[in-house]
PDB file of C-alpha atoms in Angstrom:
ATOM      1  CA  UNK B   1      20.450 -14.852  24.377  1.00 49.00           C
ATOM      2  CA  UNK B   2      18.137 -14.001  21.301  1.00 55.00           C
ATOM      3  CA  UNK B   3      15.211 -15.246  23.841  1.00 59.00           C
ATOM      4  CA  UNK B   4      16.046 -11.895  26.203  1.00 57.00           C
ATOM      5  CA  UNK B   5      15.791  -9.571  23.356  1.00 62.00           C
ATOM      6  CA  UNK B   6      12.468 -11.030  22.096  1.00 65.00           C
ATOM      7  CA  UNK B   7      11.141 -10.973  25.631  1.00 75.00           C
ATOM      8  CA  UNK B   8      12.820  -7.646  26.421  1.00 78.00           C
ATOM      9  CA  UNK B   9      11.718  -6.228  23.612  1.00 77.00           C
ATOM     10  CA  UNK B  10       7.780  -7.470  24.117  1.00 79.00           C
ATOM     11  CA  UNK B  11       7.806  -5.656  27.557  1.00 82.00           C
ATOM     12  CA  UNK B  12       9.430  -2.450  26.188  1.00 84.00           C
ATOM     13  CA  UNK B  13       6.755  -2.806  23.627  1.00 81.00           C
ATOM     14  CA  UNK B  14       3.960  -3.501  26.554  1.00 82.00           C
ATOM     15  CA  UNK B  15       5.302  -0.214  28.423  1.00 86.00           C
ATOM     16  CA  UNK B  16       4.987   2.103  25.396  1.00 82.00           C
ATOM     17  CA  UNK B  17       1.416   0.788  25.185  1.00 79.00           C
ATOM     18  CA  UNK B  18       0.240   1.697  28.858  1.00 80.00           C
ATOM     19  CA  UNK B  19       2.113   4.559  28.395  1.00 81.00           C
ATOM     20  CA  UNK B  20      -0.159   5.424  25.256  1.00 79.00           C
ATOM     21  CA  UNK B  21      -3.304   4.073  27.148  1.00 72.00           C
ATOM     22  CA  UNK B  22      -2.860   6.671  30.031  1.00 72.00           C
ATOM     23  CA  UNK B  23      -1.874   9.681  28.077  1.00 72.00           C
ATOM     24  CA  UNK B  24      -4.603   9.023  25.981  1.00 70.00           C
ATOM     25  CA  UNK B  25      -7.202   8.549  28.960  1.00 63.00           C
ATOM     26  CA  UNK B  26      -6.140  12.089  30.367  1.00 63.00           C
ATOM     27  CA  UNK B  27      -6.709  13.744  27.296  1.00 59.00           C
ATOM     28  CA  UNK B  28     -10.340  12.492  27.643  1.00 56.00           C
ATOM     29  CA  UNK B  29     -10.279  13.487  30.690  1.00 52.00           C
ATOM     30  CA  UNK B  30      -9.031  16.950  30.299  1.00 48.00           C
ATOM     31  CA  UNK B  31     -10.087  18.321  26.819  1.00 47.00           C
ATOM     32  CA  UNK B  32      -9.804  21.470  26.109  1.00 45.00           C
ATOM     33  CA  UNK B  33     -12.971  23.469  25.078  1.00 42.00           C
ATOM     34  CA  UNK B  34     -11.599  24.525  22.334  1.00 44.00           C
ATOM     35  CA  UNK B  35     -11.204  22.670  19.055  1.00 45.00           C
ATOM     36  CA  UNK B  36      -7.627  22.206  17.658  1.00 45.00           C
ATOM     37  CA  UNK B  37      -6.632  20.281  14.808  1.00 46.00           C
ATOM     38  CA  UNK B  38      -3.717  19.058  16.315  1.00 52.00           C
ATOM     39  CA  UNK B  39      -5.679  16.425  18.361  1.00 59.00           C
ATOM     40  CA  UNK B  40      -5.804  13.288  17.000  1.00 73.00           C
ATOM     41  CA  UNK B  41      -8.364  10.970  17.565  1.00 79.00           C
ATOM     42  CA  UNK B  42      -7.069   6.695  18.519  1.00 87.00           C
ATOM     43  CA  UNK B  43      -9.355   4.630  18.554  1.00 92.00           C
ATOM     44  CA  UNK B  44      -9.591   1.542  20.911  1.00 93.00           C
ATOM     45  CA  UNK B  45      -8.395  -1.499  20.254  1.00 95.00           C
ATOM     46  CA  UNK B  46      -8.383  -5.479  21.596  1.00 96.00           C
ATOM     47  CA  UNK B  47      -6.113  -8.298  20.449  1.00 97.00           C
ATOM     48  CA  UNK B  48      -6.545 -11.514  21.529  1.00 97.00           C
ATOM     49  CA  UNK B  49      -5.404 -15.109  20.776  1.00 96.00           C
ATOM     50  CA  UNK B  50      -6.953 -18.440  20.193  1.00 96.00           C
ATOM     51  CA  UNK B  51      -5.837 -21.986  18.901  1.00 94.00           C
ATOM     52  CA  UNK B  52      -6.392 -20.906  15.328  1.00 94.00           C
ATOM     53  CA  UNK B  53      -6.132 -17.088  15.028  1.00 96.00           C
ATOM     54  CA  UNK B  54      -5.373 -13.604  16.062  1.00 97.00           C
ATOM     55  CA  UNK B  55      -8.453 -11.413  16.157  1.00 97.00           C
ATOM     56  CA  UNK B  56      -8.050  -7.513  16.251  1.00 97.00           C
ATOM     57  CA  UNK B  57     -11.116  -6.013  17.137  1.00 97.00           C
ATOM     58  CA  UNK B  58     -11.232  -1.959  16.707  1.00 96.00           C
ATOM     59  CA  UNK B  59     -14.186   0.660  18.058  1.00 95.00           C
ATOM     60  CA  UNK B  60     -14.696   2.347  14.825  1.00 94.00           C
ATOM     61  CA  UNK B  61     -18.183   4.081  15.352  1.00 91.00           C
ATOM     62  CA  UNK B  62     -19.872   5.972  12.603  1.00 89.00           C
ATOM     63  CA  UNK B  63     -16.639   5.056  10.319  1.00 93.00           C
ATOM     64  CA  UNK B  64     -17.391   4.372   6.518  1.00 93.00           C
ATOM     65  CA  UNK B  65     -15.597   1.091   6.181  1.00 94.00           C
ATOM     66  CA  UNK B  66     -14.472   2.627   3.003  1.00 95.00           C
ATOM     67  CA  UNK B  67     -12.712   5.214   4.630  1.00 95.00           C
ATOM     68  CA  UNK B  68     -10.224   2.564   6.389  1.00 95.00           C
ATOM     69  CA  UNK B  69      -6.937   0.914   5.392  1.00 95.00           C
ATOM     70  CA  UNK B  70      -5.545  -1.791   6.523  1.00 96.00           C
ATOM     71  CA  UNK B  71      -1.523  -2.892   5.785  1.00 94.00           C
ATOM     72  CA  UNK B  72       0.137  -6.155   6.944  1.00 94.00           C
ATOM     73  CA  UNK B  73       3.611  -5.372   6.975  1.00 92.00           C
ATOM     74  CA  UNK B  74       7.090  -7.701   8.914  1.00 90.00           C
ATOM     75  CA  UNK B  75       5.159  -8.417  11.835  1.00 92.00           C
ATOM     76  CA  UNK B  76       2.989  -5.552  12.505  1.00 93.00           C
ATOM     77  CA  UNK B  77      -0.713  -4.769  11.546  1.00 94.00           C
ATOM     78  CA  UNK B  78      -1.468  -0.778  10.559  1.00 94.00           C
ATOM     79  CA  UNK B  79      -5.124  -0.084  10.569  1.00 95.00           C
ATOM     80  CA  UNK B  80      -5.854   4.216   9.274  1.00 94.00           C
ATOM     81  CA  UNK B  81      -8.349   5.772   7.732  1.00 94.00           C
ATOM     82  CA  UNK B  82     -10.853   8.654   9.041  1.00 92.00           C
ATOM     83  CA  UNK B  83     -14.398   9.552  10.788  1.00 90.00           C
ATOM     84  CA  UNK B  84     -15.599  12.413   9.452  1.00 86.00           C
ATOM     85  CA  UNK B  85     -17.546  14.876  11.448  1.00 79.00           C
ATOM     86  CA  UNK B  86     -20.951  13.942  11.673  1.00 75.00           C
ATOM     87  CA  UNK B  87     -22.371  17.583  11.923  1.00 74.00           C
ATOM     88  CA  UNK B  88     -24.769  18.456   8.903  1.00 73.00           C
ATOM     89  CA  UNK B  89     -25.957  21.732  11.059  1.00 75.00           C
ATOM     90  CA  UNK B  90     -24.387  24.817  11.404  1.00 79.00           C
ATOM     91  CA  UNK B  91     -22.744  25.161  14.826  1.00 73.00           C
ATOM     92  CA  UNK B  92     -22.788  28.297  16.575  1.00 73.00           C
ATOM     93  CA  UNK B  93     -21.083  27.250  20.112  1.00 77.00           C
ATOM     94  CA  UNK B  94     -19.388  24.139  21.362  1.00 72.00           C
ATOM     95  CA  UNK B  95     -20.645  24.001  25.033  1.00 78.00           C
ATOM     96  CA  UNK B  96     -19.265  20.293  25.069  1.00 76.00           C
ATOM     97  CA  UNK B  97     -17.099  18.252  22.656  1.00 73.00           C
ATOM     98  CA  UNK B  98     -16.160  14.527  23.742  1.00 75.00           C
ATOM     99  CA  UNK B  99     -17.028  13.367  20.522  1.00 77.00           C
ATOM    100  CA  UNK B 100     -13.657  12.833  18.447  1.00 79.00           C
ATOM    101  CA  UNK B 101     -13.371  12.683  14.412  1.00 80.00           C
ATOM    102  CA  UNK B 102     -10.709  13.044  11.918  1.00 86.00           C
ATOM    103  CA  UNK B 103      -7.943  10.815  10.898  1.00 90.00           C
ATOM    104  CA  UNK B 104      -6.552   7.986  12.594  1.00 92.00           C
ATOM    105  CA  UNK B 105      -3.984   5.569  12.650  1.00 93.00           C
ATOM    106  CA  UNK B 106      -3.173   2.470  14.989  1.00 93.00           C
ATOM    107  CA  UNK B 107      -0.097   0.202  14.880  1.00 94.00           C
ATOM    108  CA  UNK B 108      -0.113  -3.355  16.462  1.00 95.00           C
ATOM    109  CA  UNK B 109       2.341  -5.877  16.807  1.00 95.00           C
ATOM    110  CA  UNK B 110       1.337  -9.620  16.024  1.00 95.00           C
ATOM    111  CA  UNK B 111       2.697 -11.499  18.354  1.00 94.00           C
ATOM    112  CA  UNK B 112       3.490 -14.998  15.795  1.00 92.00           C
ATOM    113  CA  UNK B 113       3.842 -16.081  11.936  1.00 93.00           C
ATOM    114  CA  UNK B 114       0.608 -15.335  10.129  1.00 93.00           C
ATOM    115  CA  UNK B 115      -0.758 -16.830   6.590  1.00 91.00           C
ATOM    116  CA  UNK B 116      -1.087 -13.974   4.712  1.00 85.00           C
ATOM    117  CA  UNK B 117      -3.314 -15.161   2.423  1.00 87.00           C
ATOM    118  CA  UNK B 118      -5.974 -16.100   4.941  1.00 89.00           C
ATOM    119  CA  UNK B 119      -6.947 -12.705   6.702  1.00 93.00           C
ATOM    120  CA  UNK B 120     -10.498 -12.326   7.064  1.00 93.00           C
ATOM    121  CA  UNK B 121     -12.316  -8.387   8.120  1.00 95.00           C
ATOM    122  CA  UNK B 122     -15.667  -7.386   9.005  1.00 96.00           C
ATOM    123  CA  UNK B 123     -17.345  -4.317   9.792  1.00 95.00           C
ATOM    124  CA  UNK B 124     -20.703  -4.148  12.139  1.00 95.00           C
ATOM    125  CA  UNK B 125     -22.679  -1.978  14.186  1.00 94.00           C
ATOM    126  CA  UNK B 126     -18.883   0.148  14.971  1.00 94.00           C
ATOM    127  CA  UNK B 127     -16.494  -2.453  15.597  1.00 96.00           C
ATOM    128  CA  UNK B 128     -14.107  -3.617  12.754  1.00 97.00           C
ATOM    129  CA  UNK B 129     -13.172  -7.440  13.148  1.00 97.00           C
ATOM    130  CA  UNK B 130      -9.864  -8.883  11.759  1.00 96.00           C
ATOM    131  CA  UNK B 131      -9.363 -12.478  11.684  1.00 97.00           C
ATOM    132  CA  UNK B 132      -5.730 -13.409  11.278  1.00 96.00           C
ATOM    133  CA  UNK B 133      -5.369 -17.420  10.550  1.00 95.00           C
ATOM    134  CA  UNK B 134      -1.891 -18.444  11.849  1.00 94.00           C
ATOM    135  CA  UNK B 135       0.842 -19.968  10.048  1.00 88.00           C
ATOM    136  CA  UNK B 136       0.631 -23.454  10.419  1.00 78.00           C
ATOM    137  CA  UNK B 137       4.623 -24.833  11.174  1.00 67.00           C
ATOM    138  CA  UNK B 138       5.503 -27.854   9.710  1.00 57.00           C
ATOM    139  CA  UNK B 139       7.773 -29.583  12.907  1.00 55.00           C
ATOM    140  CA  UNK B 140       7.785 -33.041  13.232  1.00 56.00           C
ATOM    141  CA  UNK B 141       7.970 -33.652   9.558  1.00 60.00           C
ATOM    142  CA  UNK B 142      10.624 -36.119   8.363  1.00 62.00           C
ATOM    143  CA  UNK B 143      13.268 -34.565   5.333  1.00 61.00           C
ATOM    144  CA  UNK B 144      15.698 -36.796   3.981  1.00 64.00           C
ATOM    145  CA  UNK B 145      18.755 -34.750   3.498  1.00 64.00           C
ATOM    146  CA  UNK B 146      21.175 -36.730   0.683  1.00 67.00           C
ATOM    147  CA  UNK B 147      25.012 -36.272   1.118  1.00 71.00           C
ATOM    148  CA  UNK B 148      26.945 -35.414  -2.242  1.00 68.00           C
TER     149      UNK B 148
END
C-alpha cells in the first residue's frame, strides 16, 4: 500500500506543477501594463537525473549570486533570493514591461536520498547549477546479527 501513496502522491505533486507552469505562462502572456507589486516573478527551472546525481538547473539572469539562498530541507530543495531592477535611469512611461524583478522563491521536490555533505553550486552567464551527489545505499552488505 505505502507504494500507492508515494506514487499517488508524485502525480498529485506533477499536477500542481503543470498547473503552476500554465498559470504562470498566461501571466506572460497577459501582463498587465501596469506595474503592481503583487506580481511575483518564478523563475524557470530543470531537474534532471543521472547515475550519480540530481542536477537543478535555474534561469537566474542578471541575479547577484549573493542575493540567493539555497535550503535543503526533508526531501525538498528551496532556492530564494531576488533580481533587483536593473533600471539606473529615470523612467517616465512603461510602454512595455516583460522584464520581471523582485523576489523569488522556488520549491522542488528531490525525488531520492541525497548526501548532504556533497552538494556542489555554480553560477554562470544566468543559470545557477546545483549538483546533488546521491546517497549511496549500502544493500547487499552482509551484518552478522548475534542472539543474546
Amino acid at each position: 500500500m505505502p507504494k500507492f501513496k508515494d506514487n499517488f502522491a508524485k502525480e498529485i505533486d506533477k499536477i500542481y506543477n503543470e498547473m503552476e507552469n500554465m498559470f504562470q505562462n498566461f501571466i506572460k502572456a497577459n501582463r498587465p501594463m501596469v506595474v503592481t507589486k503583487t506580481r511575483k516573478w518564478v523563475p524557470e527551472t530543470d531537474l534532471v537525473e543521472t547515475e550519480d546525481e540530481y542536477i537543478i538547473v535555474v534561469d537566474l539572469p542578471y541575479v547577484n549570486p549573493k542575493d540567493i539562498e539555497i535550503i535543503y530541507k526533508l526531501g525538498y530543495i528551496t532556492i530564494r533570493g531576488i533580481r533587483r531592477n536593473y533600471c539606473n535611469f529615470e523612467i517616465k512611461r512603461y510602454h512595455k514591461m516583460e522584464i520581471d524583478f523582485g523576489h523569488f522563491e522556488r520549491t522542488i521536490e528531490i525525488p531520492g536520498p541525497i548526501d548532504n555533505k556533497n552538494v556542489l553550486t555554480k553560477y554562470k552567464e544566468g543559470f545557477l547549477e546545483i549538483r546533488l551527489k546521491k546517497l549511496v545505499e549500502r544493500r547487499g552488505r552482509e551484518i552478522r546479527i548475534k542472539i543474546e
